[in-house]
């Protein structure tokens, strides 16, 4: 798996495969797909995530019916979209990859996008499933810690907002300045 979080080190270009393509998938289309993905990875390394997205899109199209290369390109696209802070598109690409076959990397990428969009329940579900597939994966453990911290911050913010709302409601009912005197 590659690191996904903005501000962290860029991932080493990887194959994106959870398993090697079968002989039936080793076609000219998969070769084209791999070349396009490699070019996309080079764009990512150069800091051109938008250029990488277009190459990954071409790689998906070139993959045709070859599941593993298409899934790998979609996972790379999810990463690139997350780097562009297009989190809905990152989630969509990860979901499309998962429709081709469930893998820990796809669940991880979607969990990251969901956490960053504050869909904490969806992020938890994906991360829980990913950990069941790859319990010793360090990046999953790191994402678990980030999700817990995000959930704690979210709860604190909700409590703060509830307190402000309650104070505002009290101010409407009580004499002017009565709530301020208690604070």
Backbone as CSV, one residue per row, in Angstrom:
resi,resn,N_x,N_y,N_z,CA_x,CA_y,CA_z,C_x,C_y,C_z
1,UNK,0.839,-1.183,0.000,0.000,0.000,0.000,0.875,1.233,0.000
2,UNK,0.390,2.282,-0.611,1.108,3.531,-0.601,0.545,4.450,0.476
3,UNK,1.328,5.383,0.913,0.871,6.370,1.880,-0.086,7.306,1.157
4,UNK,-1.181,7.669,1.798,-2.202,8.471,1.133,-2.377,9.872,1.668
5,UNK,-1.922,10.156,2.808,-2.261,11.409,3.443,-1.480,12.561,2.828
6,UNK,-2.168,13.671,2.598,-1.500,14.868,2.114,-0.456,15.278,3.140
7,UNK,0.661,15.737,2.637,1.710,16.177,3.527,2.667,15.080,3.941
8,UNK,2.331,13.845,3.698,3.245,12.757,4.031,4.061,12.414,2.795
9,UNK,5.037,11.554,2.976,5.898,11.205,1.854,5.101,10.550,0.739
10,UNK,5.537,10.767,-0.465,4.887,10.174,-1.630,5.170,8.670,-1.629
11,UNK,4.237,7.877,-2.134,4.452,6.429,-2.155,5.453,6.047,-3.222
12,UNK,6.123,4.980,-2.959,6.927,4.384,-4.010,5.951,3.869,-5.054
13,UNK,6.225,4.102,-6.352,5.311,3.532,-7.337,5.249,2.027,-7.126
14,UNK,4.030,1.538,-6.988,3.879,0.107,-6.765,2.994,-0.470,-7.850
15,UNK,2.910,-1.763,-7.866,2.126,-2.405,-8.896,0.648,-2.220,-8.665
16,UNK,0.256,-1.984,-7.428,-1.152,-1.838,-7.119,-1.893,-3.154,-7.102
17,UNK,-1.200,-4.242,-7.398,-1.841,-5.555,-7.439,-1.816,-6.179,-6.060
18,UNK,-2.897,-6.784,-5.700,-2.908,-7.574,-4.482,-2.448,-8.985,-4.790
19,UNK,-2.485,-9.323,-6.043,-1.947,-10.591,-6.530,-1.574,-10.378,-7.984
20,UNK,-0.704,-11.183,-8.502,-0.253,-11.024,-9.873,-1.387,-11.352,-10.847
21,UNK,-1.421,-10.648,-12.010,-2.436,-10.991,-12.990,-2.238,-12.416,-13.489
22,UNK,-3.319,-13.031,-13.836,-3.226,-14.381,-14.367,-2.718,-14.334,-15.796
23,UNK,-2.311,-15.485,-16.332,-1.852,-15.533,-17.714,-2.930,-15.030,-18.658
24,UNK,-4.195,-15.295,-18.314,-5.289,-14.851,-19.163,-5.359,-13.327,-19.212
25,UNK,-4.833,-12.647,-18.179,-4.857,-11.196,-18.158,-3.598,-10.579,-18.754
26,UNK,-2.571,-11.344,-19.022,-1.336,-10.822,-19.591,-1.534,-10.622,-21.089
27,UNK,-2.163,-9.515,-21.430,-2.492,-9.189,-22.814,-1.842,-7.870,-23.186
28,UNK,-1.892,-7.513,-24.467,-1.378,-6.186,-24.842,-2.089,-5.060,-24.086
29,UNK,-3.375,-5.267,-23.760,-4.110,-4.244,-23.016,-3.506,-4.036,-21.630
30,UNK,-3.112,-5.146,-20.980,-2.539,-4.985,-19.641,-1.179,-4.310,-19.727
31,UNK,-0.431,-4.593,-20.800,0.856,-3.924,-20.984,0.640,-2.428,-21.166
32,UNK,-0.341,-2.046,-22.002,-0.659,-0.630,-22.179,-1.087,-0.016,-20.847
33,UNK,-1.895,-0.747,-20.110,-2.362,-0.259,-18.822,-1.186,-0.024,-17.885
34,UNK,-0.276,-0.975,-17.830,0.887,-0.836,-16.942,1.765,0.338,-17.360
35,UNK,1.938,0.548,-18.662,2.729,1.687,-19.133,2.056,3.008,-18.759
36,UNK,0.753,3.073,-18.922,0.016,4.289,-18.558,0.076,4.515,-17.048
37,UNK,-0.052,3.449,-16.272,0.044,3.586,-14.815,1.436,4.043,-14.405
38,UNK,2.454,3.479,-15.041,3.831,3.883,-14.722,4.037,5.364,-15.041
39,UNK,3.469,5.809,-16.159,3.565,7.225,-16.506,2.806,8.077,-15.481
40,UNK,1.669,7.595,-15.035,0.918,8.293,-13.991,1.703,8.357,-12.696
41,UNK,2.344,7.261,-12.334,3.174,7.240,-11.128,4.306,8.254,-11.237
42,UNK,4.897,8.366,-12.430,5.969,9.343,-12.639,5.427,10.767,-12.474
43,UNK,4.218,11.005,-12.967,3.593,12.329,-12.785,3.384,12.611,-11.296
44,UNK,2.920,11.602,-10.566,2.725,11.786,-9.126,4.055,12.115,-8.444
45,UNK,5.098,11.396,-8.797,6.422,11.643,-8.218,6.892,13.058,-8.522
46,UNK,6.495,13.589,-9.687,6.876,14.944,-10.085,5.938,15.997,-9.494
47,UNK,4.911,15.554,-8.760,3.990,16.488,-8.136,2.829,16.916,-9.017
48,UNK,2.620,16.215,-10.134,1.534,16.552,-11.064,0.395,15.550,-10.904
49,UNK,-0.378,15.708,-9.837,-1.471,14.770,-9.569,-2.557,14.849,-10.636
50,UNK,-2.827,16.050,-11.148,-3.866,16.174,-12.181,-3.454,15.434,-13.448
51,UNK,-2.203,15.560,-13.845,-1.706,14.816,-15.006,-1.760,13.317,-14.764
52,UNK,-1.476,12.911,-13.532,-1.528,11.489,-13.173,-2.953,10.962,-13.290
53,UNK,-3.936,11.748,-12.848,-5.332,11.310,-12.915,-5.709,10.983,-14.352
54,UNK,-5.325,11.836,-15.274,-5.671,11.593,-16.685,-5.010,10.314,-17.190
55,UNK,-3.785,10.064,-16.814,-3.111,8.831,-17.240,-3.755,7.606,-16.594
56,UNK,-4.144,7.709,-15.347,-4.826,6.590,-14.695,-6.186,6.336,-15.344
57,UNK,-6.869,7.401,-15.737,-8.152,7.243,-16.436,-7.945,6.482,-17.761
58,UNK,-6.893,6.846,-18.470,-6.566,6.148,-19.721,-6.197,4.689,-19.442
59,UNK,-5.507,4.455,-18.347,-5.119,3.091,-17.983,-6.345,2.234,-17.707
60,UNK,-7.335,2.806,-17.031,-8.576,2.063,-16.763,-9.244,1.701,-18.083
61,UNK,-9.312,2.662,-18.991,-9.937,2.403,-20.292,-9.152,1.353,-21.075
62,UNK,-7.837,1.420,-20.993,-6.999,0.468,-21.730,-7.086,-0.941,-21.154
63,UNK,-7.448,-1.062,-19.893,-7.493,-2.373,-19.247,-8.594,-3.256,-19.809
64,UNK,-9.612,-2.649,-20.363,-10.710,-3.455,-20.908,-11.314,-4.327,-19.824
65,UNK,-11.361,-5.629,-20.081,-11.935,-6.579,-19.128,-10.921,-7.136,-18.141
66,UNK,-9.686,-6.687,-18.191,-8.643,-7.176,-17.285,-8.843,-6.539,-15.904
67,UNK,-9.304,-7.336,-14.967,-9.731,-6.836,-13.660,-8.576,-6.247,-12.846
68,UNK,-7.502,-6.980,-12.679,-6.416,-6.524,-11.803,-5.788,-5.218,-12.282
69,UNK,-5.458,-5.086,-13.560,-4.888,-3.797,-14.005,-5.875,-2.642,-13.871
70,UNK,-7.149,-2.894,-14.137,-8.153,-1.829,-13.990,-8.264,-1.422,-12.528
71,UNK,-8.301,-2.398,-11.641,-8.412,-2.102,-10.211,-7.191,-1.323,-9.738
72,UNK,-6.010,-1.725,-10.176,-4.792,-1.030,-9.763,-4.811,0.426,-10.240
73,UNK,-5.244,0.661,-11.474,-5.315,2.029,-11.989,-6.344,2.853,-11.219
74,UNK,-7.474,2.245,-10.885,-8.493,2.948,-10.098,-7.975,3.297,-8.708
75,UNK,-7.221,2.406,-8.103,-6.656,2.686,-6.779,-5.638,3.815,-6.851
76,UNK,-4.838,3.826,-7.908,-3.896,4.930,-8.089,-4.656,6.241,-8.311
77,UNK,-5.747,6.171,-9.081,-6.560,7.356,-9.323,-7.151,7.868,-8.007
78,UNK,-7.589,6.963,-7.152,-8.129,7.350,-5.854,-7.082,8.119,-5.055
79,UNK,-5.871,7.636,-5.052,-4.790,8.317,-4.340,-4.561,9.716,-4.914
80,UNK,-4.482,9.794,-6.251,-4.221,11.083,-6.894,-5.349,12.075,-6.607
81,UNK,-6.582,11.613,-6.663,-7.724,12.489,-6.378,-7.675,12.969,-4.925
82,UNK,-7.275,12.101,-4.015,-7.143,12.508,-2.614,-6.059,13.572,-2.474
83,UNK,-4.978,13.420,-3.209,-3.908,14.418,-3.183,-4.400,15.764,-3.696
84,UNK,-5.344,15.741,-4.635,-5.936,16.977,-5.162,-7.047,17.501,-4.262
85,UNK,-7.299,16.811,-3.175,-8.368,17.129,-2.224,-9.755,17.006,-2.861
86,UNK,-9.854,16.201,-3.893,-11.146,15.873,-4.507,-11.594,14.566,-3.863
87,UNK,-12.041,14.681,-2.629,-12.297,13.498,-1.811,-13.477,12.678,-2.293
88,UNK,-14.503,13.318,-2.821,-15.648,12.562,-3.355,-15.196,11.710,-4.536
89,UNK,-14.351,12.267,-5.394,-13.837,11.501,-6.535,-12.876,10.408,-6.071
90,UNK,-12.119,10.670,-5.010,-11.227,9.643,-4.453,-12.052,8.475,-3.932
91,UNK,-13.139,8.795,-3.229,-14.025,7.748,-2.717,-14.657,6.979,-3.876
92,UNK,-15.085,7.693,-4.895,-15.719,7.056,-6.057,-14.759,6.097,-6.769
93,UNK,-13.511,6.518,-6.953,-12.525,5.652,-7.621,-12.240,4.412,-6.778
94,UNK,-12.131,4.581,-5.470,-11.893,3.432,-4.592,-13.087,2.482,-4.626
95,UNK,-14.291,3.036,-4.645,-15.494,2.204,-4.711,-15.530,1.427,-6.025
96,UNK,-15.183,2.081,-7.130,-15.147,1.393,-8.429,-14.126,0.262,-8.400
97,UNK,-12.983,0.498,-7.763,-11.967,-0.551,-7.646,-12.504,-1.719,-6.818
98,UNK,-13.199,-1.410,-5.739,-13.754,-2.465,-4.884,-14.834,-3.262,-5.596
99,UNK,-15.530,-2.646,-6.523,-16.531,-3.377,-7.304,-15.886,-4.434,-8.198
100,UNK,-14.598,-4.259,-8.485,-13.860,-5.246,-9.279,-13.284,-6.351,-8.396
101,UNK,-13.335,-6.161,-7.105,-12.835,-7.157,-6.165,-12.386,-6.489,-4.888
102,UNK,-12.843,-7.012,-3.775,-12.504,-6.429,-2.482,-11.035,-6.697,-2.173
103,UNK,-10.363,-5.642,-1.730,-8.967,-5.770,-1.309,-8.724,-4.758,-0.195
104,UNK,-7.759,-5.043,0.647,-7.456,-4.170,1.775,-7.072,-2.774,1.302
105,UNK,-6.324,-2.690,0.220,-5.880,-1.393,-0.282,-7.061,-0.531,-0.717
106,UNK,-8.020,-1.130,-1.376,-9.202,-0.386,-1.806,-10.022,0.099,-0.626
107,UNK,-10.190,-0.762,0.360,-10.922,-0.380,1.565,-10.182,0.723,2.315
108,UNK,-8.872,0.629,2.364,-8.043,1.641,3.012,-8.197,2.991,2.317
109,UNK,-8.068,2.998,0.993,-8.166,4.260,0.256,-9.538,4.894,0.442
110,UNK,-10.585,4.090,0.420,-11.922,4.642,0.603,-12.108,5.120,2.046
111,UNK,-11.562,4.391,3.004,-11.649,4.808,4.411,-10.977,6.164,4.617
112,UNK,-9.830,6.366,3.999,-9.124,7.648,4.130,-9.976,8.776,3.566
113,UNK,-10.510,8.568,2.368,-11.354,9.605,1.761,-12.568,9.882,2.641
114,UNK,-13.187,8.848,3.134,-14.370,9.025,3.974,-14.029,9.735,5.282
115,UNK,-12.915,9.383,5.893,-12.516,10.065,7.131,-12.305,11.549,6.861
116,UNK,-11.631,11.845,5.790,-11.344,13.245,5.472,-12.611,14.019,5.102
117,UNK,-13.662,13.314,4.654,-14.952,13.957,4.364,-15.863,13.962,5.590
118,UNK,-15.358,13.464,6.703,-16.093,13.384,7.977,-17.208,12.341,7.956
119,UNK,-17.128,11.373,7.035,-18.041,10.211,7.064,-17.372,9.170,7.946
120,UNK,-17.429,9.409,9.246,-16.683,8.576,10.187,-17.235,7.160,10.265
121,UNK,-18.540,7.018,10.141,-19.137,5.677,10.177,-18.677,4.851,8.969
122,UNK,-18.726,5.453,7.780,-18.274,4.752,6.581,-16.791,4.425,6.643
123,UNK,-15.999,5.375,7.154,-14.559,5.150,7.292,-14.294,3.991,8.244
124,UNK,-15.038,3.974,9.357,-14.865,2.887,10.329,-15.191,1.536,9.692
125,UNK,-16.309,1.460,8.971,-16.699,0.185,8.346,-15.632,-0.306,7.374
126,UNK,-15.131,0.602,6.525,-14.097,0.205,5.568,-12.812,-0.204,6.262
127,UNK,-12.408,0.567,7.259,-11.166,0.254,7.958,-11.282,-1.061,8.712
128,UNK,-12.433,-1.309,9.313,-12.669,-2.570,10.020,-12.516,-3.755,9.053
129,UNK,-13.106,-3.639,7.864,-12.995,-4.707,6.862,-11.555,-4.856,6.369
130,UNK,-10.869,-3.736,6.168,-9.476,-3.790,5.709,-8.586,-4.467,6.744
131,UNK,-8.801,-4.131,8.016,-8.007,-4.756,9.081,-8.271,-6.255,9.180
132,UNK,-9.480,-6.684,8.851,-9.780,-8.120,8.854,-8.986,-8.825,7.752
133,UNK,-8.740,-8.125,6.647,-7.986,-8.711,5.532,-6.476,-8.629,5.744
134,UNK,-6.018,-7.553,6.394,-4.573,-7.342,6.565,-4.315,-6.748,7.953
135,UNK,-4.467,-7.546,9.004,-4.385,-7.006,10.369,-3.016,-6.451,10.765
136,UNK,-1.962,-6.891,10.107,-0.623,-6.447,10.492,-0.100,-5.306,9.636
137,UNK,-0.905,-4.789,8.726,-0.471,-3.719,7.831,-0.293,-2.419,8.627
138,UNK,0.915,-1.884,8.687,1.177,-0.684,9.499,0.330,0.522,9.077
139,UNK,0.103,0.700,7.785,-0.679,1.853,7.342,-2.120,1.769,7.832
140,UNK,-2.651,0.560,7.937,-4.003,0.401,8.457,-4.042,0.760,9.941
141,UNK,-3.020,0.363,10.677,-2.944,0.699,12.094,-2.826,2.222,12.272
142,UNK,-2.046,2.847,11.418,-1.901,4.303,11.466,-3.228,4.987,11.152
143,UNK,-3.919,4.508,10.153,-5.220,5.086,9.799,-6.224,4.880,10.927
144,UNK,-6.138,3.762,11.614,-7.024,3.513,12.758,-6.811,4.579,13.830
145,UNK,-5.549,4.896,14.110,-5.252,5.934,15.103,-5.790,7.290,14.642
146,UNK,-5.629,7.592,13.359,-6.135,8.868,12.824,-7.656,8.927,12.905
147,UNK,-8.309,7.827,12.612,-9.766,7.788,12.673,-10.253,7.991,14.107
148,UNK,-9.588,7.359,15.059,-9.958,7.526,16.469,-9.779,8.989,16.887
149,UNK,-8.659,9.598,16.503,-8.409,11.000,16.852,-9.444,11.915,16.202
150,UNK,-9.791,11.648,14.951,-10.802,12.449,14.262,-12.147,12.312,14.948
151,UNK,-12.505,11.094,15.331,-13.782,10.865,16.018,-13.811,11.598,17.357
152,UNK,-12.698,11.588,18.087,-12.641,12.292,19.370,-12.798,13.796,19.172
153,UNK,-12.115,14.357,18.160,-12.250,15.792,17.868,-13.685,16.122,17.457
154,UNK,-14.296,15.229,16.679,-15.675,15.437,16.242,-16.622,15.457,17.445
155,UNK,-16.455,14.528,18.365,-17.289,14.485,19.571,-17.109,15.744,20.411
156,UNK,-15.870,16.204,20.559,-15.609,17.420,21.328,-16.276,18.629,20.675
157,UNK,-16.196,18.705,19.361,-16.819,19.806,18.627,-18.338,19.758,18.771
158,UNK,-18.907,18.565,18.689,-20.360,18.415,18.851,-20.789,18.842,20.252
159,UNK,-20.009,18.481,21.266,-20.326,18.874,22.641,-20.233,20.390,22.798
160,UNK,-19.214,20.996,22.192,-19.050,22.455,22.260,-20.229,23.156,21.595
161,UNK,-20.634,22.656,20.412,-21.772,23.255,19.708,-23.069,23.086,20.495
162,UNK,-23.249,21.929,21.131,-24.448,21.694,21.932,-24.486,22.666,23.113
163,UNK,-23.348,22.909,23.717,-23.267,23.833,24.844,-23.597,25.254,24.388
164,UNK,-23.070,25.651,23.232,-23.364,26.984,22.704,-24.849,27.133,22.386
165,UNK,-25.430,26.099,21.800,-26.852,26.128,21.459,-27.702,26.224,22.718
166,UNK,-27.353,25.464,23.733,-28.090,25.504,24.996,-27.978,26.883,25.639
167,UNK,-26.789,27.468,25.606,-26.595,28.799,26.184,-27.418,29.835,25.428
168,UNK,-27.453,29.731,24.111,-28.240,30.675,23.311,-29.726,30.531,23.626
169,UNK,-30.181,29.303,23.788,-31.589,29.070,24.130,-31.922,29.643,25.493
170,UNK,-31.036,29.470,26.449,-31.255,30.020,27.791,-31.313,31.541,27.767
171,UNK,-30.434,32.149,26.969,-30.415,33.607,26.877,-31.745,34.145,26.366
172,UNK,-32.398,33.393,25.476,-33.694,33.813,24.951,-34.758,33.768,26.040
173,UNK,-34.637,32.837,26.966,-35.662,32.644,28.007,-35.425,33.497,29.239
174,UNK,-34.175,33.725,29.557,-33.846,34.429,30.789,-33.676,35.926,30.541
175,UNK,-33.536,36.628,31.620,-33.312,38.073,31.523,-31.987,38.340,30.823
176,UNK,-31.921,39.425,30.062,-30.666,39.750,29.373,-29.496,39.814,30.355
177,UNK,-28.402,39.189,30.012,-27.208,39.193,30.821,-27.137,38.140,31.899
178,UNK,-28.238,37.409,32.140,-28.242,36.403,33.213,-27.310,35.249,32.898
179,UNK,-27.290,34.791,31.648,-26.428,33.664,31.257,-24.967,34.128,31.268
180,UNK,-24.710,35.332,30.808,-23.340,35.839,30.771,-22.773,35.927,32.183
181,UNK,-23.617,36.237,33.160,-23.145,36.337,34.535,-22.741,34.983,35.081
182,UNK,-23.344,33.891,34.572,-23.047,32.544,35.045,-21.759,32.022,34.392
183,UNK,-21.484,32.432,33.194,-20.311,31.920,32.457,-19.071,32.270,33.133
